[in-house]
Amino acid sequence: MVGKRHAVMVTHAHLRETSLVVREAVEQLERAGFCVRIVDSLDPPGFGESSPIVDSDTEIVVVLGGDGTILGAAELVHNTEVPILGINLGHVGFLAEFESFQLSEAIARVAGRDYSIDERNLANVSVTSPDGSTTLSDWALNDITIQQADRDHMIELSVGVDGVEASSFSCDGVIISTPTGSTAYAFSAGGPIIWPDVKALQLIPLAAHALFTRPMVIGEHSRFTVDLIDDSLTEGWICCDGRRKMRLGYGTRTTVHLSSRTVRLASLSGVPFTNRLVTKFNLPSVSLRQRSRLEERKREGIIANENKARADQQNVARQGSSER
């Protein structure tokens, strides 16, 4: 007798209570032979604290929600080999593999183990106290943000790469992003999009009061350091993936580098990243000049059709008059 397969479904409490998609997903997984455990509340742990993980017999984690829900689900599979499949019930859903209307296809592919694995690199982050006596470590799939604790003042930061100070400035904060996170907050702040298979990290200053505040991209063997300067007008906050956060005191050093560990995303479509980029961001496939020419030709075609219809009506009217 074949044993039960085990899946974890991650969603929101209100979706579990109101969404037909969630109910249908559970029923389809159960019909496919899965024992399903539902997680509808993912309270983040504190910075540096461990989070609960899925049981060792879990085959897959299916997420019904948006990218934020997927980032929460990543805590459940951190340091495991269990893959995540995202089904988008949110807005952009960049990390999601399928949209909600494709639910049946997604569940069928999961049941048949008809998927590949997309390994996404994580960032390791450590925070060291001013006297060097205490270090707390955490990680991020998307990004690490360091921002001012007091919104009325700018924070003063010194940024270094591989032990060399590169710049210092007053700012609202900085974002350190993985390639996966380059389409999220980092993108909104003016950072470049980095393809997921590139082993790199980028740092983007937020509203920095300095002449040179361009994003910086470093390779897999380099690391960023961000020091909160002693005479900064405010202390800071650090936050990983918008979830695990901690206050930063004056003189604190934050170090970030690429981790050797990954989060495994189940990939069903095999669609290149570029296709997803164009679809999710609705990027224009033609230039403004080309679009203008196409619209002009469309208008010309409409006018030509209207003129032809008018001429046909006039011909019909003339033929009627001649017959009388």
Short mmCIF file of C-alpha atoms in Angstrom, two decimals, residues 285-301:
data_model
loop_
_atom_site.label_atom_id
_atom_site.label_comp_id
_atom_site.label_asym_id
_atom_site.label_seq_id
_atom_site.Cartn_x
_atom_site.Cartn_y
_atom_site.Cartn_z
CA SER A 285 7.20 45.42 -26.84
CA VAL A 286 7.38 48.36 -29.26
CA SER A 287 8.90 51.81 -28.93
CA LEU A 288 6.82 54.96 -28.53
CA ARG A 289 7.63 55.90 -32.12
CA GLN A 290 6.53 52.49 -33.40
CA ARG A 291 3.36 52.64 -31.32
CA SER A 292 2.59 56.09 -32.73
CA ARG A 293 3.00 54.79 -36.30
CA LEU A 294 0.77 51.78 -35.59
CA GLU A 295 -1.92 53.99 -34.07
CA GLU A 296 -1.72 56.34 -37.06
CA ARG A 297 -2.14 53.41 -39.46
CA LYS A 298 -5.07 52.20 -37.40
CA ARG A 299 -6.70 55.62 -37.61
CA GLU A 300 -6.06 55.72 -41.37
CA GLY A 301 -7.68 52.30 -41.70
#
